[in-house]
Amino acid sequence: MGKWNFRLLLIVMSIMLLASLLPLGESVKAEHSGPGQEPPETQDMRIGTYGGAPALFVNGEPEFPMFLFEQEISERDADVFQDANVKLYSFIEKTSFLDLGWIGPGQQDFSTIDRVMKTFVDRVPSGLALPRIHLWAPQWWLAANGTEQLGYSQQPPDPNALTKDASMASEQWQKEAGEALRRLVRHLLDGPYADRLLGLTLAGGMYGEWHNWNAEYLPDASEPMRLSFIAYLRDKYSNDLSLLRAGWGDPAVTFEGVTIPTVEERRASDVGLFRDPTISRRVIDYYEAYQKAPVDAINYFAGIVKEESEGRLLTSVLYGYSPDMSYMPQEVHQRAVAQAHRLTNVDLFTSPHSYYRRAPGDDGVLRTYPDSLALHGKLFIDEADDRTHLAPPGTSFVQATNMGESLGLLRRAFGQAVTHATGMWYMDHSSGLWYNDPAFAAEFKNLKKWGDYSMKLPRQRNSEVAVISSNESEFYLGGSTDTSAAFYEGPSTTRPQGLGELSKAGAPFDRYLIEDLEQGLIPDHYKVYIFMDTFYLTDAQRAAIEKLKRGGRTLVWTWAPGYVSESGLSTTGMQSLTGINFAQGGSGDGPSEGSATGQWAENFEGGSFLQSDYTDGERSGNGAIVADLDKVIDGSYSAYGKAGESVDWHEFLFTDKNKIKLEPGATYTVTFKAKTLAAPGPSGTFYFLARTKSGGNAQDVGVNNWTDAPGDPYTKSFTFTLKGYEDYYLIWGLHNGGALAVDNIVIKKDASVPIELPVQYRLDANLFPGSTTVYGDMKLNPVFRPEAAGAQVWGYSSPDGAPSVVVRDFPNWRSVYLPAPPIAAPLLKRIYNEAGVRYPICLHECNQQAVCRAFQRPYRKLVQRARRGIYRPSA
C-alpha cells in the first residue's frame, strides 16, 4: 500500500476489526428490496444531530451517508451497491448534464429527467435519488438577454474562448430560471417517482460548482453585477451617500454612478501586496459584493425547492471549497463561505477532496471546513472521485496502478468520512468502468457495513487543534493571482504544502472560519489554535482572539497576522495580536549565483551535445545535432527534434543545468532562430518553457507556443521571470508531432529588473535534528522580521540566517510566529508536544478507551502487516 498514512489507516481498521468481532445478533445486516419488491414509502428526510454530529435521517432513522454517484447508475453497479445496502444515489445524465429542460419562454421538456429517473428506479428499486440539476442559462435565453450575461473586465484574444452563461447577479435569470426550477420540482413531486427523491443538488457556474467561468479574464463586469454592487453598497452604507463618499474617499461618487473596478484597479496594491482599506475601499467593497452574489443565488434557488416541496426535499450545493488555485486570480474562489454556512435553505454541502495529494500514501484532505459546517447543522458530503486502476487510458488524475492501491484510495475516503462524521459519494465518471471488479463489490459491502456500525459510536470530534481561516482577508491583497490560496495548497505539487504539512503532523485538526470564533461558536477545549491567513481582522474578531490567550493555549501565526484593520495597515496591529514586535521590510531577496554575466550564447558548432551547453532531453535520442543542409539554420550544425502526430509531448532540447545555472527570481530573455521542417498535427504546437525539478510542473514559467509554417527560418524571443528555485532549465518541445530545428540561442538576464525571492525559512538544526528542508515558495511583500528578544528562536530565514520562527511565552499562553507558509510538520509536532496535544490511535479517541486498550495489540499487528503490503480486509 505504499507510504500509507498509518494513523488514518488505523482508524479505518479499528472500525473493521470491531465490526468483524460483533456477535451475529448484533451485526449490521445488508437488506434491500429486490426486483418486484415494493420499497418503503419515504416521506421524511432531514438533517439533524445524532451522536454529537450532523446526520442524515430517513424516516426518522439515521443513515450512514454513503452514496454512489455516476453519470447514470449503471446496471452492474446498481446491483453491487444495493447488495452493499447502499440506499443513496446521485447522478446527472450519460451523455450530457441534467438541467431544467428549459427550451423556450415558459416551455420545458422533462423527457431527459424522466428517462434518467426511470432508469434509476428500474435499476435501484429501493434507493433514494439526489439528482444534480444544472441551472445554466440556455443559449436561446442568452441570445434574447445579452445584457444579462456574465461579463469580464479583461477580454481574451479570442472572444469564443469565453463560456457564455448568465451573471449570477442577474435578477432576471434568477426569476425566470427560478420559475423553471419550480415547475421541475412540481413535475417530479407529481410524478411516479416522487417517493424516490431524497432532494436535489443545485449546480451553477463553472462545471456546476458555483465558481464563475473564465476567472482568468476577471468576471463579473456585467450590468447585473454593477446593479448588485450598488444594492450591496446601499445596504452596507445605509443608503447614505455621505458614508459612501467618506468610505471611498471620493467626494464625487454617487450610488447610481458606481462602476466595476478595471483590471488595473483589481490588480493594484498600496503597500507591497496589500490594499489599504483607507485608500482602496472601493475595490474591497466590490469583492465583497462579487462573492455575495453566488451565495444569494444559491439561497434563492434552494428556497424555491424548499417552498415547492414544503420542506420535504433536501438541497445540496457544491460550494464552500477552501481556496487552492493560487495560479489563478482570486475571482475563481468561493470566499463568502461563512455566509453560505448560515443559509437556512441548504442542507448539504459537497466538494471533491484535494487534488494535490491523491496518490496512495497521501492525505486526500477534505477541501472544505467540515467542522464549521457542523456548527451550523450542515452535513458535508465528500466527492470521492478517486480514479481506480481500471480508469481508461487518458483519464486525468489517475494515481492507482493496481487493485491494492485502488482499494486503499476507497478506504482513505471512507476513513475521512467516518472520522469527520461526514458522508461521501463514490464517484465513477465512467459510469461502470472504474469499479468493474468483484474485489470492489466486496469492498463496498464491507465499507457500508463498517459505516453503519460507526453510526452506533459517539460521532463528535475530539481534536485538540483548531485551524482558523479568514476567507475575506484575500480582498485586501492585490496582484494577478490569489495569494492566500497558496497558504493551503501549492504553489508546488512536489514541495511542502499547508494542508499537507498539517496532515503529516499526525494530530487531528478541526477547521473553522474566523466568523465562527467571532460569534463564540467554536468549542473552547482546543490546546492549539492555528491562524492560517488572518491578515485582516475586525475589532470583534480581535476581541475573540484575545479571549483565547489563557489556559496554557498555543496560538500559531503565519505571515502578516492582523496587519490590516479598518484604520489601515500597521505592524502595531500585528504586535498587539501576537505579542511579538516586528520590523517591516521589502520583499525577500538573496545572493546571486550562476553566470557572472548572466548571458549565454550557443550555435551548436561543436557538432555534438557534449560540445554544447545543451542536452537532448531526459532520454537520450529525443533530439540531435544535425548537419543536414535542409535542417541547418546557420553555420554547419543545428539542434533538431522530430515526432509523429500520435506523440503527445516530445521534448528534444534542454539546457544543461551543470553548465547554465539560471538564477532564482531573475528575469531572462531567450532569443533563438527556428525553422519548421514539418508542421505539428491537429491541435499541436511547438513550445518553449522553463521548468524546475524541485518545484514540479506547476512552477513552469515562460510557457510559449507557436505554429509557424514550414519554410524560411524565423526568430523567437521570450521574456520571463523565474521563481525561487535553483534548478530551472529551459525546454524546447513538440506537441502532437512535427519537426523543428533550433539554432543561435542567446540567454540574457535583465539586470534592470530587481530579483525578488520567496520568503523562506529553515528550522534550527539543534532543535529539529535531521530537518534540512527549506520551507516557503512565495514572494511575500512586505517581509516581517520578528524580534528575537525575550523569545526562543526555532528557525532562521533562508538564506540570510536572521531569526524568523520565534516562540514567545506569556504567563497563560504561548505565541508562535513563522514568516511564511507552510507550517512545517516537524514544527507542528514540536508545538503539539509542548502543548500536550494527544495523538489518538482510534476513532475519535474511540470515545471507548477500554475498547481501544483491549484491541491495541491486534492494531499493531495489522499495521505491521500493512507496512509489509500484505493486509487484506476480511469479508
mmCIF file of N, CA and C in Angstrom, residues 274-380:
data_model
loop_
_atom_site.group_PDB
_atom_site.id
_atom_site.type_symbol
_atom_site.label_atom_id
_atom_site.label_comp_id
_atom_site.label_asym_id
_atom_site.label_seq_id
_atom_site.Cartn_x
_atom_site.Cartn_y
_atom_site.Cartn_z
ATOM 1 N N PHE A 274 -0.475 44.486 -0.359
ATOM 2 C CA PHE A 274 -1.687 44.835 0.380
ATOM 3 C C PHE A 274 -2.426 46.039 -0.189
ATOM 4 N N ARG A 275 -3.748 45.955 -0.126
ATOM 5 C CA ARG A 275 -4.616 47.111 -0.312
ATOM 6 C C ARG A 275 -4.880 47.730 1.058
ATOM 7 N N ASP A 276 -4.729 49.025 1.133
ATOM 8 C CA ASP A 276 -5.040 49.761 2.354
ATOM 9 C C ASP A 276 -6.519 50.135 2.306
ATOM 10 N N PRO A 277 -7.328 49.673 3.262
ATOM 11 C CA PRO A 277 -8.773 49.955 3.190
ATOM 12 C C PRO A 277 -9.107 51.442 3.267
ATOM 13 N N THR A 278 -8.202 52.266 3.764
ATOM 14 C CA THR A 278 -8.458 53.709 3.774
ATOM 15 C C THR A 278 -8.217 54.328 2.405
ATOM 16 N N ILE A 279 -7.593 53.569 1.508
ATOM 17 C CA ILE A 279 -7.300 54.060 0.158
ATOM 18 C C ILE A 279 -8.099 53.302 -0.892
ATOM 19 N N SER A 280 -8.215 51.999 -0.740
ATOM 20 C CA SER A 280 -8.758 51.120 -1.786
ATOM 21 C C SER A 280 -10.070 50.453 -1.374
ATOM 22 N N ARG A 281 -10.858 51.137 -0.566
ATOM 23 C CA ARG A 281 -12.108 50.546 -0.085
ATOM 24 C C ARG A 281 -13.050 50.199 -1.236
ATOM 25 N N ARG A 282 -13.034 50.972 -2.322
ATOM 26 C CA ARG A 282 -13.941 50.692 -3.446
ATOM 27 C C ARG A 282 -13.719 49.291 -3.994
ATOM 28 N N VAL A 283 -12.466 48.902 -4.220
ATOM 29 C CA VAL A 283 -12.171 47.580 -4.771
ATOM 30 C C VAL A 283 -12.526 46.492 -3.757
ATOM 31 N N ILE A 284 -12.233 46.743 -2.496
ATOM 32 C CA ILE A 284 -12.557 45.766 -1.455
ATOM 33 C C ILE A 284 -14.062 45.557 -1.382
ATOM 34 N N ASP A 285 -14.822 46.655 -1.439
ATOM 35 C CA ASP A 285 -16.285 46.541 -1.431
ATOM 36 C C ASP A 285 -16.772 45.736 -2.630
ATOM 37 N N TYR A 286 -16.140 45.937 -3.780
ATOM 38 C CA TYR A 286 -16.559 45.178 -4.957
ATOM 39 C C TYR A 286 -16.385 43.685 -4.719
ATOM 40 N N TYR A 287 -15.251 43.279 -4.176
ATOM 41 C CA TYR A 287 -15.039 41.852 -3.947
ATOM 42 C C TYR A 287 -16.039 41.290 -2.936
ATOM 43 N N GLU A 288 -16.408 42.081 -1.955
ATOM 44 C CA GLU A 288 -17.436 41.625 -1.011
ATOM 45 C C GLU A 288 -18.753 41.378 -1.748
ATOM 46 N N ALA A 289 -19.136 42.313 -2.627
ATOM 47 C CA ALA A 289 -20.379 42.157 -3.379
ATOM 48 C C ALA A 289 -20.271 41.016 -4.386
ATOM 49 N N TYR A 290 -19.128 40.913 -5.041
ATOM 50 C CA TYR A 290 -18.905 39.856 -6.036
ATOM 51 C C TYR A 290 -19.061 38.477 -5.406
ATOM 52 N N GLN A 291 -18.519 38.279 -4.219
ATOM 53 C CA GLN A 291 -18.600 36.974 -3.556
ATOM 54 C C GLN A 291 -19.988 36.711 -2.977
ATOM 55 N N LYS A 292 -20.691 37.753 -2.659
ATOM 56 C CA LYS A 292 -22.038 37.585 -2.106
ATOM 57 C C LYS A 292 -23.036 37.122 -3.163
ATOM 58 N N ALA A 293 -22.815 37.503 -4.422
ATOM 59 C CA ALA A 293 -23.793 37.228 -5.482
ATOM 60 C C ALA A 293 -24.111 35.740 -5.648
ATOM 61 N N PRO A 294 -23.111 34.842 -5.774
ATOM 62 C CA PRO A 294 -23.478 33.430 -5.939
ATOM 63 C C PRO A 294 -24.174 32.834 -4.724
ATOM 64 N N VAL A 295 -23.828 33.302 -3.532
ATOM 65 C CA VAL A 295 -24.481 32.766 -2.338
ATOM 66 C C VAL A 295 -25.946 33.213 -2.294
ATOM 67 N N ASP A 296 -26.211 34.456 -2.684
ATOM 68 C CA ASP A 296 -27.599 34.911 -2.766
ATOM 69 C C ASP A 296 -28.370 34.091 -3.788
ATOM 70 N N ALA A 297 -27.723 33.771 -4.923
ATOM 71 C CA ALA A 297 -28.397 32.962 -5.941
ATOM 72 C C ALA A 297 -28.681 31.561 -5.415
ATOM 73 N N ILE A 298 -27.715 30.963 -4.745
ATOM 74 C CA ILE A 298 -27.915 29.638 -4.150
ATOM 75 C C ILE A 298 -29.106 29.661 -3.210
ATOM 76 N N ASN A 299 -29.144 30.649 -2.344
ATOM 77 C CA ASN A 299 -30.226 30.741 -1.361
ATOM 78 C C ASN A 299 -31.579 30.900 -2.049
ATOM 79 N N TYR A 300 -31.614 31.685 -3.116
ATOM 80 C CA TYR A 300 -32.863 31.915 -3.841
ATOM 81 C C TYR A 300 -33.387 30.617 -4.449
ATOM 82 N N PHE A 301 -32.524 29.905 -5.170
ATOM 83 C CA PHE A 301 -32.968 28.670 -5.823
ATOM 84 C C PHE A 301 -33.292 27.580 -4.802
ATOM 85 N N ALA A 302 -32.462 27.458 -3.766
ATOM 86 C CA ALA A 302 -32.745 26.445 -2.740
ATOM 87 C C ALA A 302 -34.063 26.755 -2.030
ATOM 88 N N GLY A 303 -34.358 28.027 -1.855
ATOM 89 C CA GLY A 303 -35.632 28.406 -1.230
ATOM 90 C C GLY A 303 -36.822 27.962 -2.054
ATOM 91 N N ILE A 304 -36.695 28.002 -3.376
ATOM 92 C CA ILE A 304 -37.785 27.535 -4.242
ATOM 93 C C ILE A 304 -38.022 26.041 -4.041
ATOM 94 N N VAL A 305 -36.941 25.260 -3.978
ATOM 95 C CA VAL A 305 -37.086 23.819 -3.762
ATOM 96 C C VAL A 305 -37.765 23.561 -2.423
ATOM 97 N N LYS A 306 -37.345 24.266 -1.392
ATOM 98 C CA LYS A 306 -37.936 24.073 -0.065
ATOM 99 C C LYS A 306 -39.412 24.467 -0.071
ATOM 100 N N GLU A 307 -39.712 25.584 -0.698
ATOM 101 C CA GLU A 307 -41.091 26.068 -0.708
ATOM 102 C C GLU A 307 -42.002 25.139 -1.502
ATOM 103 N N GLU A 308 -41.567 24.750 -2.689
ATOM 104 C CA GLU A 308 -42.426 23.938 -3.542
ATOM 105 C C GLU A 308 -42.612 22.537 -2.988
ATOM 106 N N SER A 309 -41.598 22.026 -2.268
ATOM 107 C CA SER A 309 -41.720 20.677 -1.699
ATOM 108 C C SER A 309 -42.201 20.719 -0.248
ATOM 109 N N GLU A 310 -42.542 21.907 0.223
ATOM 110 C CA GLU A 310 -42.962 22.094 1.618
ATOM 111 C C GLU A 310 -41.941 21.517 2.590
ATOM 112 N N GLY A 311 -40.664 21.720 2.238
ATOM 113 C CA GLY A 311 -39.576 21.298 3.112
ATOM 114 C C GLY A 311 -39.223 19.835 3.035
ATOM 115 N N ARG A 312 -39.896 19.083 2.163
ATOM 116 C CA ARG A 312 -39.659 17.645 2.122
ATOM 117 C C ARG A 312 -38.313 17.299 1.471
ATOM 118 N N LEU A 313 -37.929 18.005 0.406
ATOM 119 C CA LEU A 313 -36.708 17.678 -0.316
ATOM 120 C C LEU A 313 -35.503 18.358 0.325
ATOM 121 N N LEU A 314 -34.405 17.635 0.376
ATOM 122 C CA LEU A 314 -33.149 18.214 0.816
ATOM 123 C C LEU A 314 -32.504 18.972 -0.345
ATOM 124 N N THR A 315 -31.705 19.949 -0.007
ATOM 125 C CA THR A 315 -30.982 20.710 -1.024
ATOM 126 C C THR A 315 -29.486 20.568 -0.787
ATOM 127 N N SER A 316 -28.765 20.450 -1.888
ATOM 128 C CA SER A 316 -27.319 20.246 -1.841
ATOM 129 C C SER A 316 -26.674 21.193 -2.846
ATOM 130 N N VAL A 317 -25.484 21.727 -2.506
ATOM 131 C CA VAL A 317 -24.743 22.582 -3.433
ATOM 132 C C VAL A 317 -23.254 22.262 -3.347
ATOM 133 N N LEU A 318 -22.570 22.503 -4.444
ATOM 134 C CA LEU A 318 -21.115 22.391 -4.476
ATOM 135 C C LEU A 318 -20.557 23.782 -4.189
ATOM 136 N N TYR A 319 -20.333 24.074 -2.934
ATOM 137 C CA TYR A 319 -19.866 25.393 -2.526
ATOM 138 C C TYR A 319 -19.120 25.242 -1.197
ATOM 139 N N GLY A 320 -18.299 26.253 -0.909
ATOM 140 C CA GLY A 320 -17.556 26.259 0.349
ATOM 141 C C GLY A 320 -16.204 25.595 0.246
ATOM 142 N N TYR A 321 -15.651 25.499 -0.970
ATOM 143 C CA TYR A 321 -14.320 24.916 -1.153
ATOM 144 C C TYR A 321 -13.269 25.823 -0.494
ATOM 145 N N SER A 322 -12.299 25.239 0.160
ATOM 146 C CA SER A 322 -11.183 26.063 0.614
ATOM 147 C C SER A 322 -10.329 26.418 -0.595
ATOM 148 N N PRO A 323 -9.751 27.619 -0.635
ATOM 149 C CA PRO A 323 -9.028 28.067 -1.834
ATOM 150 C C PRO A 323 -7.786 27.227 -2.081
ATOM 151 N N ASP A 324 -7.552 26.887 -3.341
ATOM 152 C CA ASP A 324 -6.388 26.039 -3.641
ATOM 153 C C ASP A 324 -5.793 26.290 -5.023
ATOM 154 N N MET A 325 -6.327 27.262 -5.767
ATOM 155 C CA MET A 325 -5.812 27.523 -7.113
ATOM 156 C C MET A 325 -5.026 28.833 -7.109
ATOM 157 N N SER A 326 -3.843 28.802 -6.508
ATOM 158 C CA SER A 326 -3.062 30.025 -6.343
ATOM 159 C C SER A 326 -2.490 30.547 -7.653
ATOM 160 N N TYR A 327 -2.591 29.777 -8.712
ATOM 161 C CA TYR A 327 -2.121 30.212 -10.022
ATOM 162 C C TYR A 327 -3.186 31.024 -10.762
ATOM 163 N N MET A 328 -4.376 31.163 -10.167
ATOM 164 C CA MET A 328 -5.485 31.884 -10.783
ATOM 165 C C MET A 328 -5.768 33.168 -10.000
ATOM 166 N N PRO A 329 -6.486 34.121 -10.610
ATOM 167 C CA PRO A 329 -6.910 35.302 -9.857
ATOM 168 C C PRO A 329 -7.880 34.912 -8.747
ATOM 169 N N GLN A 330 -8.007 35.780 -7.754
ATOM 170 C CA GLN A 330 -8.867 35.446 -6.619
ATOM 171 C C GLN A 330 -10.333 35.314 -7.026
ATOM 172 N N GLU A 331 -10.708 35.806 -8.210
ATOM 173 C CA GLU A 331 -12.096 35.702 -8.661
ATOM 174 C C GLU A 331 -12.579 34.259 -8.760
ATOM 175 N N VAL A 332 -11.661 33.300 -8.855
ATOM 176 C CA VAL A 332 -12.060 31.904 -9.067
ATOM 177 C C VAL A 332 -12.601 31.263 -7.799
ATOM 178 N N HIS A 333 -12.223 31.773 -6.631
ATOM 179 C CA HIS A 333 -12.523 31.065 -5.394
ATOM 180 C C HIS A 333 -13.843 31.482 -4.755
ATOM 181 N N GLN A 334 -14.266 30.675 -3.810
ATOM 182 C CA GLN A 334 -15.506 30.906 -3.072
ATOM 183 C C GLN A 334 -15.140 31.454 -1.698
ATOM 184 N N ARG A 335 -15.458 32.728 -1.462
ATOM 185 C CA ARG A 335 -14.990 33.361 -0.243
ATOM 186 C C ARG A 335 -16.116 33.973 0.597
ATOM 187 N N ALA A 336 -17.358 33.695 0.250
ATOM 188 C CA ALA A 336 -18.473 34.066 1.122
ATOM 189 C C ALA A 336 -18.962 32.821 1.856
ATOM 190 N N VAL A 337 -18.006 32.008 2.289
ATOM 191 C CA VAL A 337 -18.336 30.697 2.869
ATOM 192 C C VAL A 337 -19.076 30.847 4.191
ATOM 193 N N ALA A 338 -18.659 31.798 5.015
ATOM 194 C CA ALA A 338 -19.349 31.985 6.301
ATOM 195 C C ALA A 338 -20.815 32.311 6.075
ATOM 196 N N GLN A 339 -21.099 33.135 5.077
ATOM 197 C CA GLN A 339 -22.484 33.451 4.740
ATOM 198 C C GLN A 339 -23.221 32.201 4.264
ATOM 199 N N ALA A 340 -22.564 31.398 3.430
ATOM 200 C CA ALA A 340 -23.206 30.189 2.906
ATOM 201 C C ALA A 340 -23.520 29.191 4.012
ATOM 202 N N HIS A 341 -22.624 29.051 4.973
ATOM 203 C CA HIS A 341 -22.854 28.106 6.063
ATOM 204 C C HIS A 341 -24.088 28.459 6.880
ATOM 205 N N ARG A 342 -24.504 29.703 6.812
ATOM 206 C CA ARG A 342 -25.634 30.161 7.614
ATOM 207 C C ARG A 342 -26.944 30.197 6.843
ATOM 208 N N LEU A 343 -26.945 29.687 5.607
ATOM 209 C CA LEU A 343 -28.170 29.639 4.824
ATOM 210 C C LEU A 343 -29.115 28.590 5.400
ATOM 211 N N THR A 344 -30.347 28.959 5.588
ATOM 212 C CA THR A 344 -31.329 28.012 6.149
ATOM 213 C C THR A 344 -31.960 27.141 5.067
ATOM 214 N N ASN A 345 -31.760 27.478 3.804
ATOM 215 C CA ASN A 345 -32.379 26.704 2.724
ATOM 216 C C ASN A 345 -31.500 25.582 2.193
ATOM 217 N N VAL A 346 -30.258 25.483 2.660
ATOM 218 C CA VAL A 346 -29.325 24.477 2.142
ATOM 219 C C VAL A 346 -28.995 23.480 3.254
ATOM 220 N N ASP A 347 -29.055 22.192 2.912
ATOM 221 C CA ASP A 347 -28.830 21.125 3.897
ATOM 222 C C ASP A 347 -27.459 20.470 3.760
ATOM 223 N N LEU A 348 -27.029 20.256 2.517
ATOM 224 C CA LEU A 348 -25.798 19.518 2.245
ATOM 225 C C LEU A 348 -24.834 20.380 1.443
ATOM 226 N N PHE A 349 -23.581 20.332 1.802
ATOM 227 C CA PHE A 349 -22.520 20.950 1.009
ATOM 228 C C PHE A 349 -21.575 19.844 0.559
ATOM 229 N N THR A 350 -21.051 19.995 -0.655
ATOM 230 C CA THR A 350 -20.159 18.959 -1.154
ATOM 231 C C THR A 350 -19.033 19.580 -1.956
ATOM 232 N N SER A 351 -17.932 18.882 -2.024
ATOM 233 C CA SER A 351 -16.807 19.253 -2.884
ATOM 234 C C SER A 351 -15.905 18.041 -3.018
ATOM 235 N N PRO A 352 -15.104 17.972 -4.089
ATOM 236 C CA PRO A 352 -14.073 16.926 -4.150
ATOM 237 C C PRO A 352 -13.012 17.186 -3.096
ATOM 238 N N HIS A 353 -12.336 16.132 -2.641
ATOM 239 C CA HIS A 353 -11.207 16.375 -1.759
ATOM 240 C C HIS A 353 -10.004 16.827 -2.579
ATOM 241 N N SER A 354 -8.940 17.187 -1.883
ATOM 242 C CA SER A 354 -7.794 17.831 -2.527
ATOM 243 C C SER A 354 -7.309 17.050 -3.743
ATOM 244 N N TYR A 355 -7.010 17.774 -4.812
ATOM 245 C CA TYR A 355 -6.395 17.169 -5.990
ATOM 246 C C TYR A 355 -4.877 17.197 -5.911
ATOM 247 N N TYR A 356 -4.317 17.804 -4.879
ATOM 248 C CA TYR A 356 -2.862 17.941 -4.789
ATOM 249 C C TYR A 356 -2.190 16.673 -4.265
ATOM 250 N N ARG A 357 -2.858 15.971 -3.384
ATOM 251 C CA ARG A 357 -2.241 14.790 -2.768
ATOM 252 C C ARG A 357 -3.267 13.665 -2.760
ATOM 253 N N ARG A 358 -3.347 12.971 -3.871
ATOM 254 C CA ARG A 358 -4.335 11.895 -4.031
ATOM 255 C C ARG A 358 -3.690 10.543 -4.243
ATOM 256 N N ALA A 359 -2.392 10.485 -4.349
ATOM 257 C CA ALA A 359 -1.741 9.206 -4.608
ATOM 258 C C ALA A 359 -1.802 8.324 -3.373
ATOM 259 N N PRO A 360 -1.601 7.027 -3.534
ATOM 260 C CA PRO A 360 -1.515 6.155 -2.353
ATOM 261 C C PRO A 360 -0.465 6.690 -1.379
ATOM 262 N N GLY A 361 -0.837 6.776 -0.111
ATOM 263 C CA GLY A 361 0.051 7.311 0.894
ATOM 264 C C GLY A 361 -0.156 8.778 1.169
ATOM 265 N N ASP A 362 -0.874 9.503 0.281
ATOM 266 C CA ASP A 362 -1.169 10.908 0.508
ATOM 267 C C ASP A 362 -2.371 11.053 1.430
ATOM 268 N N ASP A 363 -2.605 12.297 1.870
ATOM 269 C CA ASP A 363 -3.658 12.515 2.871
ATOM 270 C C ASP A 363 -5.050 12.633 2.271
ATOM 271 N N GLY A 364 -5.190 13.068 1.001
ATOM 272 C CA GLY A 364 -6.522 13.236 0.433
ATOM 273 C C GLY A 364 -7.408 14.106 1.299
ATOM 274 N N VAL A 365 -6.849 15.204 1.810
ATOM 275 C CA VAL A 365 -7.535 16.020 2.813
ATOM 276 C C VAL A 365 -8.820 16.617 2.240
ATOM 277 N N LEU A 366 -9.815 16.795 3.108
ATOM 278 C CA LEU A 366 -11.079 17.381 2.688
ATOM 279 C C LEU A 366 -10.855 18.828 2.268
ATOM 280 N N ARG A 367 -11.524 19.212 1.203
ATOM 281 C CA ARG A 367 -11.322 20.530 0.593
ATOM 282 C C ARG A 367 -12.420 21.494 1.055
ATOM 283 N N THR A 368 -12.605 21.561 2.357
ATOM 284 C CA THR A 368 -13.682 22.383 2.896
ATOM 285 C C THR A 368 -13.438 22.602 4.383
ATOM 286 N N TYR A 369 -14.443 23.105 5.077
ATOM 287 C CA TYR A 369 -14.375 23.399 6.507
ATOM 288 C C TYR A 369 -15.467 22.580 7.212
ATOM 289 N N PRO A 370 -15.272 21.276 7.329
ATOM 290 C CA PRO A 370 -16.363 20.417 7.807
ATOM 291 C C PRO A 370 -16.821 20.747 9.221
ATOM 292 N N ASP A 371 -15.907 21.202 10.044
ATOM 293 C CA ASP A 371 -16.273 21.461 11.439
ATOM 294 C C ASP A 371 -17.054 22.758 11.576
ATOM 295 N N SER A 372 -16.761 23.713 10.708
ATOM 296 C CA SER A 372 -17.585 24.908 10.655
ATOM 297 C C SER A 372 -18.988 24.562 10.179
ATOM 298 N N LEU A 373 -19.083 23.731 9.145
ATOM 299 C CA LEU A 373 -20.393 23.292 8.664
ATOM 300 C C LEU A 373 -21.199 22.627 9.783
ATOM 301 N N ALA A 374 -20.526 21.796 10.566
ATOM 302 C CA ALA A 374 -21.219 21.090 11.646
ATOM 303 C C ALA A 374 -21.784 22.056 12.676
ATOM 304 N N LEU A 375 -21.079 23.161 12.919
ATOM 305 C CA LEU A 375 -21.594 24.159 13.866
ATOM 306 C C LEU A 375 -22.945 24.698 13.422
ATOM 307 N N HIS A 376 -23.169 24.689 12.105
ATOM 308 C CA HIS A 376 -24.384 25.284 11.561
ATOM 309 C C HIS A 376 -25.379 24.231 11.094
ATOM 310 N N GLY A 377 -25.181 22.994 11.560
ATOM 311 C CA GLY A 377 -26.153 21.940 11.289
ATOM 312 C C GLY A 377 -26.168 21.457 9.864
ATOM 313 N N LYS A 378 -25.057 21.645 9.128
ATOM 314 C CA LYS A 378 -24.990 21.185 7.742
ATOM 315 C C LYS A 378 -24.164 19.901 7.668
ATOM 316 N N LEU A 379 -24.537 19.039 6.747
ATOM 317 C CA LEU A 379 -23.807 17.796 6.533
ATOM 318 C C LEU A 379 -22.940 17.946 5.290
ATOM 319 N N PHE A 380 -21.672 17.612 5.434
ATOM 320 C CA PHE A 380 -20.757 17.668 4.288
ATOM 321 C C PHE A 380 -20.676 16.302 3.628
#
